[in-house]
Short mmCIF file of C-alpha atoms (C1' of nucleotides) and ligand atoms in Angstrom, two decimals:
data_model
loop_
_atom_site.label_atom_id
_atom_site.label_comp_id
_atom_site.label_asym_id
_atom_site.label_seq_id
_atom_site.Cartn_x
_atom_site.Cartn_y
_atom_site.Cartn_z
CA UNK A 4 9.50 -15.63 17.68
CA UNK A 5 6.88 -13.37 18.86
CA UNK A 6 6.81 -10.00 19.02
CA UNK A 7 6.48 -8.09 22.46
CA UNK A 8 3.02 -7.86 23.86
CA UNK A 9 4.35 -4.26 24.23
CA UNK A 10 3.73 -3.81 20.36
CA UNK A 11 -0.12 -4.16 20.87
CA UNK A 12 -0.49 -1.84 23.52
CA UNK A 13 1.70 1.18 21.90
CA UNK A 14 -0.73 0.54 18.37
CA UNK A 15 -3.84 0.70 20.57
CA UNK A 16 -2.13 3.97 22.72
CA UNK A 17 -1.56 5.82 19.96
CA UNK A 18 -4.98 5.08 18.05
CA UNK A 19 -6.43 6.82 20.85
CA UNK A 20 -4.17 9.36 21.00
CA UNK A 21 -4.71 10.14 17.52
CA UNK A 22 -8.61 11.15 18.10
CA UNK A 23 -7.43 13.25 21.05
CA UNK A 24 -8.40 16.82 20.50
CA UNK A 25 -6.34 19.27 19.67
CA UNK A 26 -3.79 20.52 22.91
CA UNK A 27 -5.39 17.79 24.96
CA UNK A 28 -3.13 15.15 26.43
CA UNK A 29 -4.13 11.90 28.16
CA UNK A 30 -2.07 10.22 31.24
CA UNK A 31 -0.16 6.31 31.19
CA UNK A 32 -3.14 5.69 34.29
CA UNK A 33 -6.12 6.26 31.90
CA UNK A 34 -3.96 4.47 29.01
CA UNK A 35 -3.80 1.59 30.96
CA UNK A 36 -7.30 1.84 32.61
CA UNK A 37 -8.66 2.03 29.10
CA UNK A 38 -7.28 -0.91 27.92
CA UNK A 39 -6.87 -3.08 30.98
CA UNK A 40 -3.47 -2.99 31.02
CA UNK A 41 -0.44 -3.00 34.30
CA UNK A 42 0.19 1.06 34.26
CA UNK A 43 4.16 0.67 35.00
CA UNK A 44 4.96 -1.37 32.73
CA UNK A 45 2.79 0.54 29.77
CA UNK A 46 4.24 3.70 30.78
CA UNK A 47 7.78 1.76 29.87
CA UNK A 48 6.28 0.95 25.96
CA UNK A 49 4.97 5.29 26.02
CA UNK A 50 8.39 5.99 27.50
CA UNK A 51 9.78 3.64 24.04
CA UNK A 52 7.78 5.77 21.89
CA UNK A 53 8.93 9.00 23.61
CA UNK A 54 11.97 8.54 22.95
CA UNK A 55 11.63 7.19 18.93
CA UNK A 56 9.69 11.05 18.25
CA UNK A 57 6.75 9.90 18.11
CA UNK A 58 4.48 10.87 21.06
CA UNK A 59 5.31 14.28 23.15
CA UNK A 60 4.85 14.19 27.40
CA UNK A 61 3.55 17.21 29.44
CA UNK A 62 4.32 16.60 33.00
CA UNK A 63 2.38 17.94 35.97
CA UNK A 64 -1.53 17.53 36.34
CA UNK A 65 -3.51 17.30 33.00
CA UNK A 66 -0.61 15.97 31.54
CA UNK A 67 0.34 13.18 29.56
CA UNK A 68 0.53 12.30 26.23
CA UNK A 69 -0.31 13.39 22.75
CA UNK A 70 1.08 12.23 19.19
CA UNK A 71 4.32 14.32 18.44
CA UNK A 72 3.69 13.91 14.55
CA UNK A 73 0.52 14.09 12.31
CA UNK A 74 -1.11 10.46 12.34
CA UNK A 75 -0.71 10.65 8.45
CA UNK A 76 2.74 10.83 9.07
CA UNK A 77 3.45 7.73 11.99
CA UNK A 78 3.09 4.16 9.79
CA UNK A 79 3.06 0.82 11.83
CA UNK A 80 6.38 0.17 11.28
CA UNK A 81 7.58 3.32 13.28
CA UNK A 82 5.19 1.85 16.36
CA UNK A 83 6.31 -1.38 16.23
CA UNK A 84 10.23 -0.29 15.94
CA UNK A 85 10.24 2.00 19.28
CA UNK A 86 9.34 -0.44 20.90
CA UNK A 87 10.65 -3.66 19.67
CA UNK A 88 14.04 -1.89 18.53
CA UNK A 89 15.32 -2.39 14.70
CA UNK A 90 17.29 -5.79 14.59
CA UNK A 91 16.51 -8.20 12.03
CA UNK A 92 14.32 -11.17 13.17
CA UNK A 93 17.14 -13.61 12.15
CA UNK A 94 20.46 -13.63 13.26
CA UNK A 95 23.70 -14.75 10.88
CA UNK A 96 25.78 -16.20 14.08
CA UNK A 97 28.20 -17.15 11.22
CA UNK A 98 28.77 -20.59 11.17
CA UNK A 99 29.81 -20.99 8.37
CA UNK A 100 33.42 -20.28 9.56
CA UNK A 101 33.62 -23.69 11.62
CA UNK A 102 33.62 -25.51 8.76
CA UNK A 103 37.07 -27.04 9.01
CA UNK A 104 37.07 -27.23 5.61
CA UNK A 105 38.42 -23.48 5.25
CA UNK A 106 40.93 -22.09 5.88
CA UNK A 107 41.48 -20.02 9.26
CA UNK A 108 42.77 -16.89 7.93
CA UNK A 109 39.80 -15.98 5.15
CA UNK A 110 37.50 -13.51 5.54
CA UNK A 111 34.34 -13.05 4.20
CA UNK A 112 33.55 -9.65 2.38
CA UNK A 113 30.09 -9.67 2.30
CA UNK A 114 27.03 -11.30 4.33
CA UNK A 115 26.17 -15.35 3.49
CA UNK A 116 23.68 -16.80 0.91
CA UNK A 117 21.46 -17.11 4.16
CA UNK A 118 21.61 -14.21 5.61
CA UNK A 119 20.26 -11.90 2.94
CA UNK A 120 17.65 -13.98 2.02
CA UNK A 121 16.33 -13.88 5.98
CA UNK A 122 16.96 -10.38 5.79
CA UNK A 123 15.06 -9.67 2.38
CA UNK A 124 11.79 -11.26 4.04
CA UNK A 125 12.60 -8.69 7.08
CA UNK A 126 12.62 -6.16 4.93
CA UNK A 127 9.49 -7.45 3.17
CA UNK A 128 7.65 -7.26 6.57
CA UNK A 129 8.99 -3.67 6.80
CA UNK A 130 7.85 -2.52 3.93
CA UNK A 131 4.30 -3.62 4.65
CA UNK A 132 4.06 -2.18 7.74
CA UNK A 133 5.39 0.76 6.49
CA UNK A 134 2.82 1.22 4.18
CA UNK A 135 0.28 1.68 6.39
CA UNK A 136 0.00 4.85 8.55
CA UNK A 137 -1.68 5.56 12.24
CA UNK A 138 -4.40 7.33 10.37
CA UNK A 139 -5.54 4.65 8.39
CA UNK A 140 -6.18 2.46 11.12
CA UNK A 141 -8.19 5.47 13.10
CA UNK A 142 -9.86 5.48 9.67
CA UNK A 143 -10.35 1.85 9.68
CA UNK A 144 -11.65 1.60 13.54
CA UNK A 145 -14.12 4.33 12.84
CA UNK A 146 -15.85 1.80 9.96
CA UNK A 147 -16.15 -1.13 11.87
CA UNK A 148 -16.26 -0.20 15.78
CA UNK A 149 -19.77 0.80 16.33
CA UNK A 150 -21.19 3.87 17.02
CA UNK A 151 -22.33 3.77 19.90
CA UNK A 152 -18.71 2.43 21.37
CA UNK A 153 -16.84 5.21 19.79
CA UNK A 154 -19.15 7.58 21.49
CA UNK A 155 -18.82 6.57 24.70
CA UNK A 156 -14.93 5.75 24.90
CA UNK A 157 -14.56 9.32 23.11
CA UNK A 158 -16.59 11.22 26.15
CA UNK A 159 -14.89 8.83 28.51
CA UNK A 160 -11.68 10.40 27.12
CA UNK A 161 -12.55 13.45 26.92
CA UNK A 162 -13.99 13.50 30.66
CA UNK A 163 -9.57 12.95 31.59
CA UNK A 164 -7.50 15.07 29.37
CA UNK B 16 11.65 -10.58 18.02
CA UNK B 17 14.41 -13.31 17.46
CA UNK B 18 13.90 -16.93 15.21
CA UNK B 19 15.64 -19.17 17.23
CA UNK B 20 19.40 -19.98 15.97
CA UNK B 21 18.31 -23.42 15.38
CA UNK B 22 16.74 -21.96 12.22
CA UNK B 23 20.31 -21.42 11.02
CA UNK B 24 21.02 -24.55 11.86
CA UNK B 25 18.40 -25.98 9.59
CA UNK B 26 19.24 -23.96 6.61
CA UNK B 27 23.26 -25.10 6.60
CA UNK B 28 22.21 -28.42 7.20
CA UNK B 29 19.91 -28.86 4.39
CA UNK B 30 21.93 -27.31 2.16
CA UNK B 31 24.81 -29.62 3.05
CA UNK B 32 22.62 -32.69 2.64
CA UNK B 33 21.39 -31.22 -0.88
CA UNK B 34 25.08 -32.01 -1.99
CA UNK B 35 24.89 -35.70 -0.65
CA UNK B 36 25.30 -38.39 -3.34
CA UNK B 37 21.96 -40.06 -3.87
CA UNK B 38 21.52 -42.78 -1.28
CA UNK B 39 23.90 -41.43 1.28
CA UNK B 40 23.44 -40.35 4.20
CA UNK B 41 24.91 -38.21 6.93
CA UNK B 42 25.05 -38.71 10.91
CA UNK B 43 24.15 -35.83 13.44
CA UNK B 44 27.18 -36.14 14.42
CA UNK B 45 29.24 -35.07 11.69
CA UNK B 46 26.86 -32.37 11.05
CA UNK B 47 27.70 -31.06 14.57
CA UNK B 48 31.04 -31.18 13.85
CA UNK B 49 31.04 -29.44 10.80
CA UNK B 50 29.24 -26.75 12.09
CA UNK B 51 31.02 -26.62 14.96
CA UNK B 52 27.51 -27.17 17.21
CA UNK B 53 26.18 -29.28 20.03
CA UNK B 54 25.57 -32.33 18.95
CA UNK B 55 22.72 -33.08 21.41
CA UNK B 56 20.92 -30.32 20.39
CA UNK B 57 21.42 -30.02 16.92
CA UNK B 58 19.39 -32.81 16.72
CA UNK B 59 16.20 -31.45 18.18
CA UNK B 60 16.05 -29.11 14.79
CA UNK B 61 17.10 -32.23 13.17
CA UNK B 62 14.36 -34.31 14.42
CA UNK B 63 11.94 -31.20 14.18
CA UNK B 64 12.87 -31.35 10.10
CA UNK B 65 11.98 -34.55 10.14
CA UNK B 66 8.98 -34.99 11.38
CA UNK B 67 8.07 -31.92 9.10
CA UNK B 68 9.11 -34.83 5.96
CA UNK B 69 11.88 -32.37 5.23
CA UNK B 70 14.38 -35.28 5.73
CA UNK B 71 14.21 -38.55 5.94
CA UNK B 72 16.34 -40.72 8.64
CA UNK B 73 18.24 -44.00 8.55
CA UNK B 74 19.14 -45.98 11.63
CA UNK B 75 22.14 -47.91 12.47
CA UNK B 76 25.80 -47.68 10.99
CA UNK B 77 25.93 -46.02 7.92
CA UNK B 78 22.71 -44.11 8.94
CA UNK B 79 21.56 -40.55 9.67
CA UNK B 80 20.24 -37.64 6.89
CA UNK B 81 19.07 -36.66 4.06
CA UNK B 82 16.44 -34.91 1.91
CA UNK B 83 13.25 -36.41 1.89
CA UNK B 84 12.37 -34.52 -0.72
CA UNK B 85 14.18 -32.73 -4.04
CA UNK B 86 16.05 -29.49 -3.10
CA UNK B 87 13.64 -27.17 -5.49
CA UNK B 88 10.98 -28.45 -3.63
CA UNK B 89 12.04 -27.30 -0.43
CA UNK B 90 11.87 -23.82 0.41
CA UNK B 91 13.15 -21.55 3.09
CA UNK B 92 9.77 -21.13 4.17
CA UNK B 93 9.59 -25.08 4.87
CA UNK B 94 12.58 -24.94 6.90
CA UNK B 95 12.02 -22.26 8.89
CA UNK B 96 8.53 -23.58 10.04
CA UNK B 97 9.54 -27.01 10.60
CA UNK B 98 11.64 -25.76 13.58
CA UNK B 99 9.88 -22.24 14.26
CA UNK B 100 6.69 -23.39 14.28
CA UNK B 101 3.56 -21.20 11.62
CA UNK B 102 2.88 -18.86 14.76
CA UNK B 103 2.14 -15.15 13.40
CA UNK B 104 4.64 -13.03 14.76
CA UNK B 105 2.00 -10.93 16.32
CA UNK B 106 -0.53 -12.46 18.77
CA UNK B 107 -3.46 -10.37 18.90
CA UNK B 108 -4.68 -9.93 22.95
CA UNK B 109 -7.65 -8.99 22.17
CA UNK B 110 -6.98 -5.72 24.94
CA UNK B 111 -9.79 -3.86 22.50
CA UNK B 112 -12.18 -5.66 25.01
CA UNK B 113 -10.82 -4.37 27.81
CA UNK B 114 -12.54 -0.98 27.03
CA UNK B 115 -14.62 -0.18 29.93
CA UNK B 116 -16.83 1.72 27.30
CA UNK B 117 -18.03 -1.86 25.74
CA UNK B 118 -21.10 -3.39 26.66
CA UNK B 119 -19.94 -7.19 27.82
CA UNK B 120 -21.68 -9.20 25.75
CA UNK B 121 -20.50 -7.82 22.20
CA UNK B 122 -19.28 -10.22 20.37
CA UNK B 123 -16.29 -10.06 17.67
CA UNK B 124 -17.42 -11.15 14.59
CA UNK B 125 -13.68 -10.58 12.90
CA UNK B 126 -10.13 -9.63 13.37
CA UNK B 127 -9.45 -6.28 14.84
CA UNK B 128 -7.81 -3.90 12.23
CA UNK B 129 -4.55 -4.15 13.60
CA UNK B 130 -4.28 -7.66 13.80
CA UNK B 131 -5.18 -7.68 10.36
CA UNK B 132 -2.43 -5.31 9.15
CA UNK B 133 0.88 -6.99 11.11
CA UNK B 134 -0.50 -10.64 9.98
CA UNK B 135 -0.53 -9.21 6.35
CA UNK B 136 3.03 -8.11 7.03
CA UNK B 137 3.71 -11.88 8.18
CA UNK B 138 2.40 -13.03 5.05
CA UNK B 139 4.57 -10.93 3.10
CA UNK B 140 7.26 -12.46 5.30
CA UNK B 141 6.43 -15.52 4.73
CA UNK B 142 5.59 -14.83 0.54
CA UNK B 143 9.62 -14.06 0.74
CA UNK B 144 10.39 -17.18 2.21
CA UNK B 145 8.27 -19.42 0.11
CA UNK B 146 9.82 -18.49 -3.19
CA UNK B 147 13.57 -18.95 -2.31
CA UNK B 148 14.24 -22.82 -2.74
CA UNK B 149 16.72 -24.76 -1.36
CA UNK B 150 18.40 -25.59 -4.77
CA UNK B 151 18.17 -21.92 -5.20
CA UNK B 152 20.72 -21.63 -1.86
CA UNK B 153 22.74 -24.22 -2.91
CA UNK B 154 23.50 -22.46 -6.72
CA UNK B 155 24.44 -18.83 -4.86
CA UNK B 156 26.97 -21.12 -2.12
CA UNK B 157 28.49 -22.82 -5.25
CA UNK B 158 28.94 -19.60 -7.13
CA UNK B 159 30.03 -17.74 -4.14
CA UNK B 160 32.76 -19.88 -1.90
CA UNK B 161 35.77 -20.56 -3.08
CA UNK B 162 36.25 -23.88 -4.95
CA UNK B 163 38.78 -25.23 -2.58
CA UNK B 164 36.60 -25.30 -0.12
CA UNK B 165 33.89 -26.26 -2.02
CA UNK B 166 36.02 -29.63 -3.12
CA UNK B 167 37.43 -30.43 0.74
CA UNK B 168 34.04 -30.21 2.21
CA UNK B 169 32.71 -32.33 -0.13
CA UNK B 170 36.02 -35.08 0.77
CA UNK B 171 35.04 -34.16 4.38
CA UNK B 172 31.56 -35.22 3.75
CA UNK B 173 32.14 -38.46 1.27
CA UNK B 174 34.78 -39.43 3.51
CA UNK B 175 31.57 -40.04 5.95
CA UNK B 176 28.41 -41.09 4.58
"C1'" DC C 21 23.80 -63.76 17.38
"C1'" DT C 22 26.39 -60.03 19.36
"C1'" DA C 23 28.39 -55.31 19.31
"C1'" DA C 24 28.60 -51.01 17.46
"C1'" DT C 25 26.15 -47.04 15.65
"C1'" DT C 26 22.16 -44.21 15.02
"C1'" DA C 27 17.55 -41.59 15.58
"C1'" DC C 28 14.44 -40.67 18.72
"C1'" DG C 29 11.80 -38.74 22.78
"C1'" DG C 30 11.49 -37.62 27.63
"C1'" DA C 31 13.65 -35.61 31.26
"C1'" DT C 32 15.73 -31.29 33.22
"C1'" DA C 33 18.92 -28.30 34.30
"C1'" DA C 34 21.32 -23.39 32.84
"C1'" DC C 35 20.70 -19.07 30.74
"C1'" DA C 36 18.48 -15.10 28.70
"C1'" DA C 37 14.81 -12.51 27.63
"C1'" DA C 38 9.84 -10.93 28.42
"C1'" DT C 39 6.82 -8.86 31.89
"C1'" DA C 40 5.99 -6.60 35.48
"C1'" DT C 41 6.59 -4.12 40.19
"C1'" DC C 42 8.77 -0.40 43.28
"C1'" DC C 43 10.17 4.09 44.08
"C1'" DG C 44 12.94 8.21 43.91
"C1'" DT C 45 13.37 11.74 41.14
"C1'" DA C 46 12.24 16.44 38.57
"C1'" DA C 47 8.79 19.08 36.35
"C1'" DT C 48 4.49 21.64 35.71
"C1'" DA C 49 -0.10 23.16 37.00
"C1'" DC C 50 -3.21 25.15 40.35
"C1'" DG D 13 3.09 24.59 48.69
"C1'" DT D 14 0.60 20.46 47.05
"C1'" DA D 15 -0.88 17.04 44.18
"C1'" DT D 16 -0.30 15.47 39.43
"C1'" DT D 17 2.70 13.62 35.67
"C1'" DA D 18 6.71 11.40 33.09
"C1'" DC D 19 10.88 9.47 33.48
"C1'" DG D 20 14.46 5.62 34.92
"C1'" DG D 21 16.89 2.57 38.23
"C1'" DA D 22 16.85 -1.23 40.75
"C1'" DT D 23 14.71 -5.98 41.21
"C1'" DA D 24 11.51 -9.96 41.28
"C1'" DT D 25 8.60 -13.12 38.08
"C1'" DT D 26 7.79 -15.95 34.65
"C1'" DT D 27 8.25 -17.31 30.20
"C1'" DG D 28 11.47 -19.46 26.51
"C1'" DT D 29 15.82 -20.62 24.48
"C1'" DT D 30 20.05 -23.46 25.01
"C1'" DA D 31 21.93 -26.86 26.25
"C1'" DT D 32 22.54 -31.79 28.25
"C1'" DC D 33 21.55 -36.30 29.88
"C1'" DC D 34 20.23 -40.88 29.00
"C1'" DG D 35 17.18 -45.01 28.12
"C1'" DT D 36 14.71 -47.04 23.36
"C1'" DA D 37 14.38 -49.15 19.56
"C1'" DA D 38 16.16 -49.75 14.77
"C1'" DT D 39 19.82 -51.37 11.70
"C1'" DT D 40 24.36 -52.34 10.21
"C1'" DA D 41 28.86 -55.09 10.08
"C1'" DG D 42 31.22 -58.91 11.45
S1 LIG E 23 27.46 -18.14 8.79
FE1 LIG E 23 25.34 -19.29 9.19
S2 LIG E 23 23.32 -17.61 7.91
FE2 LIG E 23 25.44 -16.51 8.17
S1 LIG E 24 -7.79 -6.28 20.00
FE1 LIG E 24 -5.86 -5.35 19.77
S2 LIG E 24 -4.64 -6.10 18.51
FE2 LIG E 24 -6.47 -6.75 18.19
#
DNA sequence: CTAATTACGGATAACAAATATCCGTAATAC
DNA sequence: GTATTACGGATATTTGTTATCCGTAATTAG
């Protein structure tokens, strides 16, 4: 039960894009270099973000990615679900139907008791992720990462966007 | 990001064992037949439960599994973690270290801001599962499953334990 | 004691998902 | 026109899940 590593990549990339000057774009090539990731595969994750409407893209030279919404509007959950999908972690296989003591014709009206509990836990997980915005992440990073690194990274990005 | 199907199997089997008459055991063969599952593979899940101290086993004829603790003491989380392990769903790969603008020697004192948020969500998920006991599941099932099915299943089990 | 039954653990195979690469296409800036 | 970019399809590699097989040791019934 692991999230794909693309989830981490997408979160890092969104945090970077949130700090991008207005009207600028950053290419997948640069995002990959900045995080030490395989460019082609990272761009699959970016495509997921694009399809989810979280980032906007521009083609051609000086093109690339930017946020499509305000960082305050984008939540962790948005990003996680964009790349990971919206399935529950628990999949009820309805093995209760295999009980030989049950009449075959019996049809279930509601989800089983086990699945309901598991899905509540999944919902609690989502709830927590929904409560943290990309803007909050950026603020925390701004507080915790050394100023020198932040500045040099900002320059690095400015030189390529 | 899916839980293994063994998680469902373990939950169903624990619910069955919770209804077992005192001092009786139920063999993996019967648990597998009752749920329509591959016996050999199900027994791997049962071994996980055994190693976690949730079920106790007896060898030989009339042997098998029984709960090792009161159903009130066993939580969903106990069962899930027994078969799924205790890893977080999110694994921080520390790709922040790949930022070329960071001094190589810099060492991190605390987990990164992204991982902290993701792990809080994982903890919220666990919290929810910790709050539901096996006894509560059994009670819910007793309320929702038709009496006839419950009785026939109880007889089926009694005949083999 | 003997034979049947049971959980356990190691080895291994089949299958699915995650990870990764490659490349052709279309759009865009200069 | 040329270089650059995102996109999507095809495919390979690696890892994890699912599943089976079988030998070992413990236990019970007769
Ligand atoms: S029938 Fe097994 S969890 Fe729903
Ligand atoms: S460095 Fe990427 S999540 Fe921790």
